Amino acid sequence: MKLRVTIMLKTGVLDPQGAAVRHALGSLGFPGVDDVRQGKVIELDLDETDPAAAEAQAAQMCEKLLANTVIEDYRIERA
Amino acid sequence: MKLRVTIMLKTGVLDPQGAAVRHALGSLGFPGVDDVRQGKVIELDLDETDPAAAEAQAAQMCEKLLANTVIEDYRIERA
């Protein structure tokens, strides 16, 4: 089954990539941008067909590899 | 208002980052991974309060800066 994992920096953690995008948008003539945060999204296609088991497997993948849980939060959704 | 922009490589475009993640997951003992695609997510906080106008503005941002529309698709959702 397919899952979508979204990984964002935790609130309060400096996001230089987001700040750069915000600055670039300002330069391009988009003035009304209050904040930009950039993260990553990973679409997983797993053999596992049971939704709960697949989500548990994805959570393990996040803890072990995909996310740096010191500074990042992850969210798992069914795609 | 807050919008979430998800940018993924188009289907058929080679995704070396996703392939690397898939390979790493295999090495870490997650065998049942059929496919991995990696993209980016950008959370925008805009001054614009009208949802339709904010979405139109975000679409322009994608076309001009955020996405490479030759190889990437973008999707805009209200966050």
GROMACS .gro file of C-alpha atoms in nm:
model
  158
    1MET     CA    1   0.000   0.000   0.000
    2LYS     CA    2   0.102   0.360  -0.057
    3LEU     CA    3   0.187   0.597   0.224
    4ARG     CA    4   0.293   0.959   0.223
    5VAL     CA    5   0.543   1.071   0.486
    6THR     CA    6   0.580   1.445   0.544
    7ILE     CA    7   0.887   1.560   0.734
    8MET     CA    8   0.914   1.918   0.860
    9LEU     CA    9   1.155   2.094   1.090
   10LYS     CA   10   1.006   2.133   1.437
   11THR     CA   11   0.854   2.468   1.529
   12GLY     CA   12   1.130   2.691   1.659
   13VAL     CA   13   1.407   2.523   1.462
   14LEU     CA   14   1.569   2.771   1.222
   15ASP     CA   15   1.475   2.693   0.861
   16PRO     CA   16   1.732   2.865   0.634
   17GLN     CA   17   1.591   2.701   0.322
   18GLY     CA   18   1.246   2.840   0.398
   19ALA     CA   19   1.395   3.182   0.473
   20ALA     CA   20   1.579   3.177   0.139
   21VAL     CA   21   1.257   3.090  -0.046
   22ARG     CA   22   1.074   3.371   0.134
   23HIS     CA   23   1.346   3.617   0.041
   24ALA     CA   24   1.344   3.502  -0.322
   25LEU     CA   25   0.965   3.537  -0.340
   26GLY     CA   26   0.998   3.894  -0.211
   27SER     CA   27   1.255   3.971  -0.482
   28LEU     CA   28   1.024   3.826  -0.747
   29GLY     CA   29   0.739   4.060  -0.654
   30PHE     CA   30   0.541   3.855  -0.402
   31PRO     CA   31   0.537   4.089  -0.103
   32GLY     CA   32   0.264   3.941   0.122
   33VAL     CA   33   0.453   3.633   0.239
   34ASP     CA   34   0.468   3.612   0.620
   35ASP     CA   35   0.648   3.284   0.659
   36VAL     CA   36   0.782   2.993   0.454
   37ARG     CA   37   0.881   2.654   0.594
   38GLN     CA   38   1.029   2.390   0.370
   39GLY     CA   39   1.022   2.019   0.436
   40LYS     CA   40   1.028   1.696   0.243
   41VAL     CA   41   0.770   1.444   0.139
   42ILE     CA   42   0.845   1.079   0.077
   43GLU     CA   43   0.595   0.855  -0.099
   44LEU     CA   44   0.641   0.492  -0.003
   45ASP     CA   45   0.493   0.199  -0.188
   46LEU     CA   46   0.506  -0.096   0.052
   47ASP     CA   47   0.429  -0.465   0.001
   48GLU     CA   48   0.243  -0.465   0.332
   49THR     CA   49  -0.132  -0.447   0.268
   50ASP     CA   50  -0.260  -0.404   0.624
   51PRO     CA   51  -0.289  -0.025   0.681
   52ALA     CA   52  -0.197  -0.033   1.051
   53ALA     CA   53   0.106  -0.258   0.993
   54ALA     CA   54   0.220  -0.046   0.698
   55GLU     CA   55   0.195   0.272   0.907
   56ALA     CA   56   0.390   0.109   1.189
   57GLN     CA   57   0.659   0.006   0.940
   58ALA     CA   58   0.673   0.360   0.799
   59ALA     CA   59   0.707   0.503   1.151
   60GLN     CA   60   1.005   0.273   1.209
   61MET     CA   61   1.157   0.390   0.879
   62CYS     CA   62   1.117   0.751   0.993
   63GLU     CA   63   1.280   0.682   1.330
   64LYS     CA   64   1.570   0.491   1.177
   65LEU     CA   65   1.641   0.676   0.854
   66LEU     CA   66   1.398   0.924   0.706
   67ALA     CA   67   1.366   1.185   0.979
   68ASN     CA   68   1.611   1.337   1.222
   69THR     CA   69   1.376   1.326   1.519
   70VAL     CA   70   1.592   1.564   1.721
   71ILE     CA   71   1.493   1.854   1.496
   72GLU     CA   72   1.221   1.714   1.267
   73ASP     CA   73   0.862   1.599   1.304
   74TYR     CA   74   0.709   1.343   1.072
   75ARG     CA   75   0.352   1.269   0.975
   76ILE     CA   76   0.233   0.955   0.798
   77GLU     CA   77  -0.081   0.952   0.582
   78ARG     CA   78  -0.235   0.697   0.347
   79ALA     CA   79  -0.181   0.820  -0.008
   80MET     CA   80  -0.380   3.221   0.522
   81LYS     CA   81  -0.171   2.907   0.526
   82LEU     CA   82  -0.119   2.689   0.222
   83ARG     CA   83   0.079   2.372   0.171
   84VAL     CA   84   0.249   2.321  -0.165
   85THR     CA   85   0.368   1.969  -0.249
   86ILE     CA   86   0.617   1.935  -0.534
   87MET     CA   87   0.699   1.593  -0.677
   88LEU     CA   88   0.890   1.479  -0.982
   89LYS     CA   89   0.653   1.385  -1.263
   90THR     CA   90   0.579   1.018  -1.316
   91GLY     CA   91   0.847   0.872  -1.539
   92VAL     CA   92   1.116   1.120  -1.436
   93LEU     CA   93   1.408   0.940  -1.274
   94ASP     CA   94   1.419   1.005  -0.899
   95PRO     CA   95   1.774   0.923  -0.777
   96GLN     CA   96   1.701   1.056  -0.428
   97GLY     CA   97   1.404   0.823  -0.394
   98ALA     CA   98   1.610   0.533  -0.530
   99ALA     CA   99   1.883   0.606  -0.274
  100VAL     CA  100   1.628   0.607   0.009
  101ARG     CA  101   1.482   0.279  -0.115
  102HIS     CA  102   1.826   0.122  -0.127
  103ALA     CA  103   1.911   0.249   0.221
  104LEU     CA  104   1.584   0.111   0.359
  105GLY     CA  105   1.670  -0.229   0.211
  106SER     CA  106   2.012  -0.219   0.379
  107LEU     CA  107   1.850  -0.132   0.712
  108GLY     CA  108   1.627  -0.439   0.703
  109PHE     CA  109   1.308  -0.309   0.541
  110PRO     CA  110   1.271  -0.550   0.249
  111GLY     CA  111   0.911  -0.493   0.132
  112VAL     CA  112   0.960  -0.151  -0.025
  113ASP     CA  113   0.842  -0.144  -0.388
  114ASP     CA  114   0.902   0.219  -0.468
  115VAL     CA  115   1.009   0.544  -0.304
  116ARG     CA  116   0.961   0.890  -0.451
  117GLN     CA  117   1.093   1.197  -0.276
  118GLY     CA  118   0.962   1.547  -0.317
  119LYS     CA  119   0.941   1.868  -0.123
  120VAL     CA  120   0.671   2.042   0.071
  121ILE     CA  121   0.658   2.417   0.123
  122GLU     CA  122   0.427   2.570   0.381
  123LEU     CA  123   0.336   2.927   0.292
  124ASP     CA  124   0.181   3.177   0.530
  125LEU     CA  125   0.034   3.450   0.311
  126ASP     CA  126  -0.122   3.787   0.403
  127GLU     CA  127  -0.398   3.719   0.149
  128THR     CA  128  -0.712   3.602   0.333
  129ASP     CA  129  -0.931   3.507   0.036
  130PRO     CA  130  -0.870   3.133  -0.026
  131ALA     CA  131  -0.910   3.148  -0.405
  132ALA     CA  132  -0.681   3.452  -0.438
  133ALA     CA  133  -0.422   3.293  -0.206
  134GLU     CA  134  -0.425   2.972  -0.410
  135ALA     CA  135  -0.385   3.168  -0.733
  136GLN     CA  136  -0.090   3.353  -0.580
  137ALA     CA  137   0.068   3.025  -0.468
  138ALA     CA  138   0.022   2.879  -0.817
  139GLN     CA  139   0.210   3.179  -0.960
  140MET     CA  140   0.487   3.125  -0.704
  141CYS     CA  141   0.514   2.762  -0.815
  142GLU     CA  142   0.531   2.857  -1.181
  143LYS     CA  143   0.791   3.129  -1.124
  144LEU     CA  144   1.012   2.986  -0.850
  145LEU     CA  145   0.910   2.689  -0.644
  146ALA     CA  146   0.865   2.415  -0.904
  147ASN     CA  147   1.049   2.325  -1.220
  148THR     CA  148   0.737   2.256  -1.424
  149VAL     CA  149   0.933   2.078  -1.695
  150ILE     CA  150   0.997   1.784  -1.464
  151GLU     CA  151   0.787   1.855  -1.154
  152ASP     CA  152   0.418   1.863  -1.065
  153TYR     CA  153   0.284   2.076  -0.784
  154ARG     CA  154  -0.028   2.054  -0.572
  155ILE     CA  155  -0.166   2.332  -0.352
  156GLU     CA  156  -0.379   2.256  -0.045
  157ARG     CA  157  -0.512   2.468   0.240
  158ALA     CA  158  -0.313   2.384   0.551
   0.00000   0.00000   0.00000
